[in-house]
Coordinates of C-alpha atoms in Angstrom, one line a residue:
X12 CA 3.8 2.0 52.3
X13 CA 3.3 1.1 48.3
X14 CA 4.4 4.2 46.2
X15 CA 1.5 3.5 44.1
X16 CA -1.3 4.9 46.6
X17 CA -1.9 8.0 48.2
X18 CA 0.2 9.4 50.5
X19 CA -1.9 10.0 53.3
X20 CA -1.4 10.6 56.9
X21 CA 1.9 11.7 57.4
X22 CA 2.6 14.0 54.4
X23 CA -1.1 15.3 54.8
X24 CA -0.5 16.5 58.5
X25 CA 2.6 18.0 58.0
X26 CA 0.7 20.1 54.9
X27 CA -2.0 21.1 57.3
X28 CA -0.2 21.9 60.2
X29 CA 1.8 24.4 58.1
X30 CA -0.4 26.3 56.3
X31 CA -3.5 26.6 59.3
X32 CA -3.6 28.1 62.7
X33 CA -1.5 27.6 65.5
X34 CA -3.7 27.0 67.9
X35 CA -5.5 23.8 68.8
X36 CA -9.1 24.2 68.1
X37 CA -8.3 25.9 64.7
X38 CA -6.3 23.0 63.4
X39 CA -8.6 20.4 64.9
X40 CA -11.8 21.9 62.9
X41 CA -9.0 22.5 59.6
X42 CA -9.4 19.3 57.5
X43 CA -5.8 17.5 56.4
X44 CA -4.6 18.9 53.0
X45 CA -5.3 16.0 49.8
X46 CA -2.9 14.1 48.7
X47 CA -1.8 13.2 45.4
X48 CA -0.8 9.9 44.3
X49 CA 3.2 9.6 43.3
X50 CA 2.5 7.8 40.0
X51 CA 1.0 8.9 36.3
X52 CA -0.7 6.2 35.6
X53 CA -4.4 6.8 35.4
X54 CA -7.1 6.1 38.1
X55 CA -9.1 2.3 38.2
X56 CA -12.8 2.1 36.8
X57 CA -15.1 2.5 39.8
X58 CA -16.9 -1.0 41.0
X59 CA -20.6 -0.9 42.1
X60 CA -20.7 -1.7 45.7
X61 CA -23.8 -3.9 46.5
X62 CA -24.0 -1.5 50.2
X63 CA -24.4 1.7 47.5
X64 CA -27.3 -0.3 45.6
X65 CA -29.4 -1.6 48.2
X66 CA -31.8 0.5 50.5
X67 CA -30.7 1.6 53.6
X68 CA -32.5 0.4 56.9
X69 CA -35.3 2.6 57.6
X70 CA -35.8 3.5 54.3
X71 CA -39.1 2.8 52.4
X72 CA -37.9 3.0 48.9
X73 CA -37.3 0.2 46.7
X74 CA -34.1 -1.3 45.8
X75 CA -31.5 0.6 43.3
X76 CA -30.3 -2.7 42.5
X77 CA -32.9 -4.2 40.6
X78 CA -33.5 -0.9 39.0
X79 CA -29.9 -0.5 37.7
X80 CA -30.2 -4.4 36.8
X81 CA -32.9 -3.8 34.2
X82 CA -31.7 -0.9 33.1
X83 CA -28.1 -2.3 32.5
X84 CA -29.1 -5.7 31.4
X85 CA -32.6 -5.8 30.0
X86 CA -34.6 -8.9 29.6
X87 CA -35.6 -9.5 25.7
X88 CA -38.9 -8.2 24.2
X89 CA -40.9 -10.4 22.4
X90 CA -39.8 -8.9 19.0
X91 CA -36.5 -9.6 19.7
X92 CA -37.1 -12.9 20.5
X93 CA -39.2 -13.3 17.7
X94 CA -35.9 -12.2 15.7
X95 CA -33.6 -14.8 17.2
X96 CA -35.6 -17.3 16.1
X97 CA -35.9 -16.9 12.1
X98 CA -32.1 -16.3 12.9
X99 CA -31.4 -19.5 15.0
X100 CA -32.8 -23.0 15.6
X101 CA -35.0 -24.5 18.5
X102 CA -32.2 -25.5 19.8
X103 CA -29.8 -22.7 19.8
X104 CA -32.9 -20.4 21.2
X105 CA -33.1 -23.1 24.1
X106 CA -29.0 -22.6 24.7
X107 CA -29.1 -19.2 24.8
X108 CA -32.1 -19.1 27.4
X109 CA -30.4 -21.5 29.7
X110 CA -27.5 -19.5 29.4
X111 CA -29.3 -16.3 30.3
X112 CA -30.7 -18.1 33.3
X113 CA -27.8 -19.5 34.5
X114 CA -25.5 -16.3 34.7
X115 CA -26.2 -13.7 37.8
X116 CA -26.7 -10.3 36.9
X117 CA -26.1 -9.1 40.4
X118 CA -22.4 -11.0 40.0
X119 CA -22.0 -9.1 36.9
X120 CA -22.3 -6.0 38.4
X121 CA -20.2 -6.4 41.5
X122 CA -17.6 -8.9 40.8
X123 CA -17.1 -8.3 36.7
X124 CA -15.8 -5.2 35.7
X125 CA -18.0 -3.0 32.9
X126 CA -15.8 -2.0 30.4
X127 CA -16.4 1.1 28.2
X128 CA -12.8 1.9 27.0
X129 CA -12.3 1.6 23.2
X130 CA -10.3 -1.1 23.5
X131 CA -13.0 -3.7 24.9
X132 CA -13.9 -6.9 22.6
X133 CA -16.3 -7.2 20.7
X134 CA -19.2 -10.1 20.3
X135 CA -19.1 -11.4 17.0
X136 CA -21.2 -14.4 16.3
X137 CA -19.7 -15.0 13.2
X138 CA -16.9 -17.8 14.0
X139 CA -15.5 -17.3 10.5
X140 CA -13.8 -14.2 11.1
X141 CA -11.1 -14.2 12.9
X142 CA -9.3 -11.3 15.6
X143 CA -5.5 -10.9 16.1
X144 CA -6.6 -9.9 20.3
X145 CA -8.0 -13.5 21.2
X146 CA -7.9 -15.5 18.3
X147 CA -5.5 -17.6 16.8
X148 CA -4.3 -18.8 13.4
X149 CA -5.4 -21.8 12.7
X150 CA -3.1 -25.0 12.2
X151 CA -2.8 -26.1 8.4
X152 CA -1.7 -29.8 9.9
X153 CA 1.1 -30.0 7.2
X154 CA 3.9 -32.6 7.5
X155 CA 7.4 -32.0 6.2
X156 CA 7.7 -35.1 3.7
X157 CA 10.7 -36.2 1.6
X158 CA 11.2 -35.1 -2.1
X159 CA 10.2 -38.5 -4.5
X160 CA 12.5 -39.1 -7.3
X161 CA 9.8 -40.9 -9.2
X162 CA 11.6 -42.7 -12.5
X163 CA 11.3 -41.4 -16.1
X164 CA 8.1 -43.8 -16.8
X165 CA 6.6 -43.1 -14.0
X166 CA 7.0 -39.8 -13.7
X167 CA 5.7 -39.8 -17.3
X168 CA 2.2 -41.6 -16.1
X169 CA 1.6 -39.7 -13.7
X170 CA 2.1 -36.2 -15.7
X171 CA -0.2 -38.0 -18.2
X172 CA -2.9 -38.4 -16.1
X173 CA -2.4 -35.4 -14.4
X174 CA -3.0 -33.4 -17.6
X175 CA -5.8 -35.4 -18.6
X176 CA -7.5 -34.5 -15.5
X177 CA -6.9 -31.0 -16.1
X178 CA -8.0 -31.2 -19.5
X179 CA -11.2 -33.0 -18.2
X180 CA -11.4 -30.3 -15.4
X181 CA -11.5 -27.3 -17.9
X182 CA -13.6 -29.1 -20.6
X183 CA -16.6 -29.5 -18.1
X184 CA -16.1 -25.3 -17.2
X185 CA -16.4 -24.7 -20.5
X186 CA -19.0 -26.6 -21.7
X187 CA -21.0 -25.3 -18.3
X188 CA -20.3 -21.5 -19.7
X189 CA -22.0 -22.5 -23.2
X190 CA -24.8 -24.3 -21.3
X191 CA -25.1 -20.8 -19.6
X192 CA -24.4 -18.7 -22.9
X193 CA -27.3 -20.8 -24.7
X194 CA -29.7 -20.4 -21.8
X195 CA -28.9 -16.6 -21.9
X196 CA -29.4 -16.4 -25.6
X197 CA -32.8 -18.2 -25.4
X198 CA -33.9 -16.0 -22.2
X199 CA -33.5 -12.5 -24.6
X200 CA -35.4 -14.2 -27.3
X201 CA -38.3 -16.4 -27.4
X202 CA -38.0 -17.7 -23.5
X203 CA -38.9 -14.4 -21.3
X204 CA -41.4 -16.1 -19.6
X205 CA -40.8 -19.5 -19.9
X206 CA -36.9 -19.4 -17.4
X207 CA -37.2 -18.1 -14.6
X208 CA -33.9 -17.2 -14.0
X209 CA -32.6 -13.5 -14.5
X210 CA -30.0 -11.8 -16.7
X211 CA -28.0 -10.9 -13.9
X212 CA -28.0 -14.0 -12.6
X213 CA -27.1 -16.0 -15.9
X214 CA -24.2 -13.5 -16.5
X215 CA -22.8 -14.5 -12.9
X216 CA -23.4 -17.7 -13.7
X217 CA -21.2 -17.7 -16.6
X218 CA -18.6 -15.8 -14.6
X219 CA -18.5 -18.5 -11.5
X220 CA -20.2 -21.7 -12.9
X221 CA -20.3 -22.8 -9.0
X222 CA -23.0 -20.6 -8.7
X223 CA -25.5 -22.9 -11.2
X224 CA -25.2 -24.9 -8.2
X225 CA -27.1 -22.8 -5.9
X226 CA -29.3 -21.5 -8.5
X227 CA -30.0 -24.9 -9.6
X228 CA -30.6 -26.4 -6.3
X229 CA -32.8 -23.6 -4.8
X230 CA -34.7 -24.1 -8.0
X231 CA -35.9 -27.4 -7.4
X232 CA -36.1 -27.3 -3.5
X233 CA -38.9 -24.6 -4.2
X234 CA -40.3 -26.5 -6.9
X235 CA -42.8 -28.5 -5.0
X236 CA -43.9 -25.5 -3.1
X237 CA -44.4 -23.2 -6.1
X238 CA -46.3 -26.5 -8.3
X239 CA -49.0 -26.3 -5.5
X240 CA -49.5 -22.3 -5.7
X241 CA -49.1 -21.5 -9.4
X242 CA -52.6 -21.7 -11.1
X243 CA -52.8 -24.2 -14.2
X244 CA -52.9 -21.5 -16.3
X245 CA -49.6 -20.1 -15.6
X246 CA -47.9 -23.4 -16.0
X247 CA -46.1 -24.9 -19.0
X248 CA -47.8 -27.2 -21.5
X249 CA -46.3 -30.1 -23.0
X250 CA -45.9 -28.1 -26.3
X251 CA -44.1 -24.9 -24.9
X252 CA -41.8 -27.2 -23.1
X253 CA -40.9 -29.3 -26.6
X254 CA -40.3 -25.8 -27.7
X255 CA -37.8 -24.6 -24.8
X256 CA -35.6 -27.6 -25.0
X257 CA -35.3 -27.6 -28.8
X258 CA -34.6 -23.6 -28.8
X259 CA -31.5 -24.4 -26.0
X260 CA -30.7 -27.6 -27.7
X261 CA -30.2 -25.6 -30.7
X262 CA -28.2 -22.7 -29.3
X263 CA -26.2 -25.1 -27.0
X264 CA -25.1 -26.8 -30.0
X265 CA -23.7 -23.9 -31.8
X266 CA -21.7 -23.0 -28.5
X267 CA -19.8 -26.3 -29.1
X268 CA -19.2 -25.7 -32.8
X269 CA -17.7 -22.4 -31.2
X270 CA -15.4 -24.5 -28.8
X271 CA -14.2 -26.7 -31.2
X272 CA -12.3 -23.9 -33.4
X273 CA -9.1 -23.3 -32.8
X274 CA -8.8 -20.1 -30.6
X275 CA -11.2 -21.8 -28.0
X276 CA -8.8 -24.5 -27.9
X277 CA -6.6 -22.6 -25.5
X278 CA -9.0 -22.2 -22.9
X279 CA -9.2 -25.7 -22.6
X280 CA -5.6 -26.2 -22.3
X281 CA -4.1 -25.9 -18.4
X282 CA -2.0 -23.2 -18.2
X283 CA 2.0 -24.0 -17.3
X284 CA 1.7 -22.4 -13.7
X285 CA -1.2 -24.8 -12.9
X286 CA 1.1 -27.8 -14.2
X287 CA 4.0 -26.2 -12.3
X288 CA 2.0 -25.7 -8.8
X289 CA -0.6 -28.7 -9.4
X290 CA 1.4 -31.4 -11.2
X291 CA 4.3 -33.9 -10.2
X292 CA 6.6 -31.5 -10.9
X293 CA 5.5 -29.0 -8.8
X294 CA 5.8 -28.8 -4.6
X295 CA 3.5 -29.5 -2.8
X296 CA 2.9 -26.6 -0.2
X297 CA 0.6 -28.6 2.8
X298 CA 3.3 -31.6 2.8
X299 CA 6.1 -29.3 2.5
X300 CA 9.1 -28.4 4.7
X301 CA 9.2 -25.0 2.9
X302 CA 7.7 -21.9 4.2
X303 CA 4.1 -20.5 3.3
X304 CA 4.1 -17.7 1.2
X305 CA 2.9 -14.8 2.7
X306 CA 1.3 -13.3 0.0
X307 CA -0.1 -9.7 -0.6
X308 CA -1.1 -7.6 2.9
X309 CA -4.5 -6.7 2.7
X310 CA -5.7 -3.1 2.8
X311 CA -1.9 -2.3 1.3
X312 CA -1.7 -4.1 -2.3
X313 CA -1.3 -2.1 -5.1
X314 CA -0.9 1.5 -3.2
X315 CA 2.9 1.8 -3.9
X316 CA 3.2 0.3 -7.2
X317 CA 5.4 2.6 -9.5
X318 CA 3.0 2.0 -12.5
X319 CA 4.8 3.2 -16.1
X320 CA 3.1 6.1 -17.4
X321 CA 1.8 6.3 -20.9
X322 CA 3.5 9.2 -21.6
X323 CA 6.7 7.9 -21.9
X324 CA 5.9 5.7 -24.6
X325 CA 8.0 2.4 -22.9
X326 CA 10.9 4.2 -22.2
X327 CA 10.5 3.8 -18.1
X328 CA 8.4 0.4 -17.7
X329 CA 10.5 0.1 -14.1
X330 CA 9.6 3.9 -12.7
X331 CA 12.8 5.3 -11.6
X332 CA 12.5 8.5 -13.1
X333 CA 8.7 8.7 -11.7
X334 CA 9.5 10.5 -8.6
X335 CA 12.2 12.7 -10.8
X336 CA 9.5 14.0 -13.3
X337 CA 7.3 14.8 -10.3
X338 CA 9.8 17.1 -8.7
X339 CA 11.2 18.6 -11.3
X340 CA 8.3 19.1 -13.7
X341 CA 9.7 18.0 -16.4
X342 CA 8.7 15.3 -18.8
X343 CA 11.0 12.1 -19.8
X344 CA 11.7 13.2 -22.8
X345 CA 13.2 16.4 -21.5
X346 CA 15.2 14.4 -18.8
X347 CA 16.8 11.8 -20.9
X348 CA 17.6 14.8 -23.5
X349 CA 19.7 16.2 -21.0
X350 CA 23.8 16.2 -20.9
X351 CA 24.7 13.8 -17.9
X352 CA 28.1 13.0 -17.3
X353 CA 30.3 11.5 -13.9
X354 CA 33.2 13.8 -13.7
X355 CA 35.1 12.2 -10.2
X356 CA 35.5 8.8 -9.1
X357 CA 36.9 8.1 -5.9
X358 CA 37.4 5.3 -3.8
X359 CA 37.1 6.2 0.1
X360 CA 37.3 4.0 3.2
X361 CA 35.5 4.3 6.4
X362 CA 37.4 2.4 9.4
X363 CA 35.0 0.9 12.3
X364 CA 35.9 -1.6 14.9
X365 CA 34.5 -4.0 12.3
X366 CA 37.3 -2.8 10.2
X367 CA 37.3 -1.5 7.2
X368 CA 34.9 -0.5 4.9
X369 CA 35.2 0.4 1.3
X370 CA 32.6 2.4 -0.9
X371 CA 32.8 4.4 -4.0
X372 CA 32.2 8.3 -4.0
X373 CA 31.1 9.8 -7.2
X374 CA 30.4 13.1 -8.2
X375 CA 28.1 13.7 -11.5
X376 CA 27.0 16.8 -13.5
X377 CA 23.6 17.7 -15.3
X378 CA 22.7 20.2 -17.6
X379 CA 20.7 21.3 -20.1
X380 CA 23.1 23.6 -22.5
X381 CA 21.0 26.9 -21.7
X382 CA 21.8 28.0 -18.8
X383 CA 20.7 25.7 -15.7
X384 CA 23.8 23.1 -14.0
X385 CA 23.2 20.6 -11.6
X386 CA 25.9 18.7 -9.1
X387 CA 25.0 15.7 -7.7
X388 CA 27.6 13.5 -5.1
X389 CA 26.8 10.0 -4.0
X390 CA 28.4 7.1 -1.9
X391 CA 27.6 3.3 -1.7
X392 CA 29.5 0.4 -1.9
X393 CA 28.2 -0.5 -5.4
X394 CA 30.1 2.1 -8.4
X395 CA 27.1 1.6 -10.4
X396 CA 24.5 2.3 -7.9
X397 CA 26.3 5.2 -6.9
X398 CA 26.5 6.6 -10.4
X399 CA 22.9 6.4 -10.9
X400 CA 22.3 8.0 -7.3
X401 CA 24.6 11.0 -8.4
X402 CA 23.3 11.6 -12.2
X403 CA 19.3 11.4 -10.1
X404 CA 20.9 14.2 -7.7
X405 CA 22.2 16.5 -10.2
X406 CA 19.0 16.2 -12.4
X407 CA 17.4 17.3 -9.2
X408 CA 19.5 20.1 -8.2
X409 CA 20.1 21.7 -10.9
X410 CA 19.7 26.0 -10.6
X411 CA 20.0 28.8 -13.0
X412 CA 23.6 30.1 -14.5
X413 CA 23.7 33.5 -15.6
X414 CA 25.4 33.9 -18.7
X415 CA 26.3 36.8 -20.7
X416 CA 25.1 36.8 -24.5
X417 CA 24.7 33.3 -23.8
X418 CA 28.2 32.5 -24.3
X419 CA 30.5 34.0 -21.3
X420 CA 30.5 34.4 -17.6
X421 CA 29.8 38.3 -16.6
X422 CA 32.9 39.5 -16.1
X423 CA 35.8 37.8 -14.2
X424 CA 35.4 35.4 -11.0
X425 CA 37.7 34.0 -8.2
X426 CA 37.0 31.3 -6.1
X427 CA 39.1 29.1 -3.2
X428 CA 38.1 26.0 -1.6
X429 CA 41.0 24.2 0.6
X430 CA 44.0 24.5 -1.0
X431 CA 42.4 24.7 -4.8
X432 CA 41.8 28.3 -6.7
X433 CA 40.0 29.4 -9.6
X434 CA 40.3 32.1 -11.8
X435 CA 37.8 32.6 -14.5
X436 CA 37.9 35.1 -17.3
X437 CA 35.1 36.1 -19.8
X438 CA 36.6 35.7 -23.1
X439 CA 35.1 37.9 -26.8
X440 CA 33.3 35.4 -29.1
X441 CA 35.3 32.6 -31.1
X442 CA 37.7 32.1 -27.9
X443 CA 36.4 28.7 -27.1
X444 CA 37.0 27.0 -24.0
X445 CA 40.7 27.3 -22.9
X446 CA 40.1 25.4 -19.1
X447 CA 40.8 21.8 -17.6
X448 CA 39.2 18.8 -18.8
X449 CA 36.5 18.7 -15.9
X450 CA 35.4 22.3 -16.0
X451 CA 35.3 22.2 -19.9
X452 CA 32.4 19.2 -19.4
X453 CA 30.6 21.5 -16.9
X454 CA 31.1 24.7 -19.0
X455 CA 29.6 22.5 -22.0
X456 CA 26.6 21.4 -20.5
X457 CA 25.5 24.9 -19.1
X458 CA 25.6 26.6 -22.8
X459 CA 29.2 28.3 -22.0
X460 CA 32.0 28.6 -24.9
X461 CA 34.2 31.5 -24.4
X462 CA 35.7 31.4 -21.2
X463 CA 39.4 31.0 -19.6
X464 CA 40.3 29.0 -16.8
X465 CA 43.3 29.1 -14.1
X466 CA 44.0 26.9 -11.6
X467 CA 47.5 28.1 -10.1
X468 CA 47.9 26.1 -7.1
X469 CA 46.2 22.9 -6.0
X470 CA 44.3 20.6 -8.9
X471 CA 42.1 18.1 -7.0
X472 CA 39.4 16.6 -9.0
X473 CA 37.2 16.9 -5.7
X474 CA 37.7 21.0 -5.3
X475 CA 38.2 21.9 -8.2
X476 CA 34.6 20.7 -9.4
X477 CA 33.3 22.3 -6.4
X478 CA 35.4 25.5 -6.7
X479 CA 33.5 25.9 -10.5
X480 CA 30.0 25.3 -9.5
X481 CA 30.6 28.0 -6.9
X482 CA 32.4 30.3 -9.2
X483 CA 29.3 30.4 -11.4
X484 CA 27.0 30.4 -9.4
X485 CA 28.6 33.6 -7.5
X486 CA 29.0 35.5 -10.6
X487 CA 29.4 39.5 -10.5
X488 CA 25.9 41.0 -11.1
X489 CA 26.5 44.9 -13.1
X490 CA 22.9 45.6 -12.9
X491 CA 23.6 45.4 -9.3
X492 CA 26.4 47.4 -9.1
X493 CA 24.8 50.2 -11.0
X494 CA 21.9 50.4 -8.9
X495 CA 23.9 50.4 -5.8
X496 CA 26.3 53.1 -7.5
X497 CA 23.2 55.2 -8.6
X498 CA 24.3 54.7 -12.4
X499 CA 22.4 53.4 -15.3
X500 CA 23.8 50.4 -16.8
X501 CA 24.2 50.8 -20.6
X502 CA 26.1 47.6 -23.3
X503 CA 28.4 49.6 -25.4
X504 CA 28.2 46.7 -27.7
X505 CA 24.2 46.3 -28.5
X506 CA 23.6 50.0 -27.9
X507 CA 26.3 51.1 -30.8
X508 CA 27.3 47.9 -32.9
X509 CA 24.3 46.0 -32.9
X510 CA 26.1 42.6 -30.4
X511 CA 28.1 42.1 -34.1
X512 CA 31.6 42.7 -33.0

């Protein structure tokens, strides 16, 4: 029994015979209980059956079959055949009859299988596209060749002549563009009527002189055909066709005098990518053993370029603090005006069964001097990448410090982490900063100076920088206490002397 069908017979009888009568006649007329199938996997497309399609005996209706046929695949209308062929050639219309002849639509319908999922391919008559589900990249043909070593002379010759070619190459653009600038000069003058090309097209013209080509040769294919229905009026005499070429002759020549100056001259010249990737210096990428560049993705270039913004006058061409002025709202002037500094430096090691390995650990401090502190802690294996990783972090974290008079700490503050303990002290004005060297740098770029700081036991550089942030960032609130004590909070100092003490 496969686990992937129903399980019918046994496991439906048992069902039934529980749950129904006990007696004979009453589980006889009781159908079996359904089964499910064991697996998740969703149900097949059903497949027309000829037996459901054709009439049954006795019956005097007509076939389903060829009903379903031309209703699934109708035969073309004579519009639509008229449409294939201003699309196609005799003989392509003859292909596609045979082939509609020779393929069965009753096979199609019993033996193929009618897909309607999203997934199904597509037709495309276009060969020049290709898709990734059946089709494949096609084959460049490349072979891997040696590197030449030509010698000094010859590699000489052959540069020559490979900028002279160049030269020649970019010469005959340019002289096509003035052709194009002249006709375009004499079209908005005197010659409305007598070119019959457009504006728009001249001005593509002049952008992709491949396209004179076309123009050009569509001109004179029609030529014969458009001689035989213009009237002789509407044509050109002799005399306004003296008068065309001399006004193009005329502005054609005053392109060139434009060429010949000296700031046209470097349109001329090749540039030295197209020597590098075109001359005998360069590789060259079919006969190659090197690897084809893959190039931009398409439907993806240019989304997550970290453009500079304008702004920030040059100061962040490569965009690292992009992301940092959009979370934080500030601009880059206010960033780079800020008081960064790397307070611990630490080497740590982190054993695998690979052995092990070393990074740095650094710990870095921001702040602006009134009353906001950041602390930023970053690894990596690099000290300098880590640096920049932990000055980022603390630009990004940093909160508000309450301060009192914007000088002191409210009151006094103890704080213990591991086996290190602070004790800070708010200190009158003039006092300075009487602490260790590390919370002195944090004390100075939050806007404190009057303030003492113990540490009686332990003095790790780790703790003791995380010990101070805590410390003032838990500092004693005396609003809050009043207001929980039912009191109103009144300074002494600015009530009766004014803050001058």
């Amino acid at each position: 029994m496969s686990v992937a069908r129903p399980v019918r017979g046994l496991l439906g009888r048992g069902l039934s015979s529980k749950f129904t009568s006990t007696t004979t006649a009453a589980a006889a007329a009781t159908p079996a209980i359904a089964s499910h199938a064991l697996h998740t996997s969703a149900p097949c497309a059903k497949r027309h059956k000829l037996s459901d399609l054709r009439p049954k005996k006795g019956s005097k209706s007509s076939s389903n079959l060829d009903k379903y046929t031309k209703d699934t695949f109708p035969e073309y209308t004579k519009e639509e055949k008229e449409a294939l062929r201003t699309k196609y050639s005799p003989q392509h219309m003859e292909a596609i009859e045979l082939g509609e002849k020779a393929v069965s639509r009753a096979d199609l319908l019993t033996k193929a299988r009618l897909r309607d999922d999203p997934f199904r391919p597509s037709y495309i008559e276009d060969y020049t596209v290709l898709d990734p589900r059946y089709d494949l990249k096609p084959d460049l043909g490349g072979t891997p060749q040696e590197p030449v070593f030509l010698k000094e002379d010859e590699w000489m010759m052959q540069y020559g002549k490979n900028l002279s070619s160049k030269v020649q190459e970019k010469m005959d653009v340019q002289m096509a563009k003035a052709m194009i600038r002249a006709l375009k000069t004499v079209k908005l003058g005197s010659g409305q009527d007598m070119i019959d090309l457009t504006v728009h097209e001249l001005e593509a013209m002049e952008k992709d002189p491949e396209l004179a080509r076309k123009y050009i040769m569509d001109n004179q294919a029609t030529d014969g055909a458009a001689d035989a229905k213009t009237p002789k009026s509407e044509a050109l005499n002799q005399v306004q066709m003296r008068q065309l070429d001399e006004a193009i002759e005329a502005e054609w020549r005053k392109e060139l005098e434009r060429l010949g100056e000296a700031e046209s001259q470097v349109l001329i010249e090749p540039s030295p990518l197209e020597l590098m990737q075109d001359g005998p210096a360069g590789e060259s990428r079919i006969h190659s053993a090197e690897a084809h560049e893959l190039g931009k993705v398409p439907g993806v270039e240019g989304l997550y370029m970290t453009a500079g913004d304008s702004a920030d006058e040059g100061h962040d061409d490569s965009g690292k603090y992009q992301e940092l002025k959009r979370l934080t709202g500030m601009s880059l002037r206010e960033i780079l005006s800020l008081t960064n500094k790397v307070l611990v430096r630490r080497r740590v090691v982190n054993q695998t069964r690979l052995g092990k390995i070393q990074s740095w650990s650094i710990v870095a401090i921001a702040g602006n001097g009134d009353g906001r502190l950041g602390l930023g802690i970053a690894k990596s294996t690099e000290a300098r990448l880590a640096a920049e990783t932990a000055r980022m972090l603390a630009i990004r974290n940093m909160k508000p410090i309450r301060r009192y008079e914007n000088r002191t700490i409210y009151g006094n503050v103890k704080t213990k982490i591991s086996g290190t303990v602070i004790d800070m002290y708010a200190r009158p004005a003039g006092f300075g900063l009487r602490c260790p060297h590390r919370i002195f740098e944090m004390c100075r770029a939050v806007g404190i100076h009057d303030i003492h700081v113990r540490m009686p036991r332990s003095t790790n550089p780790l703790n003791s920088v995380k010990a101070a942030y805590e410390a003032l960032m838990n500092q004693v609130d005396p609003e809050r206490i009043a207001i929980g004590r039912g009191k109103k909070l009144v300074d002494a100092r600015k009530v009766y002397y004014g803050g001058s003490v």
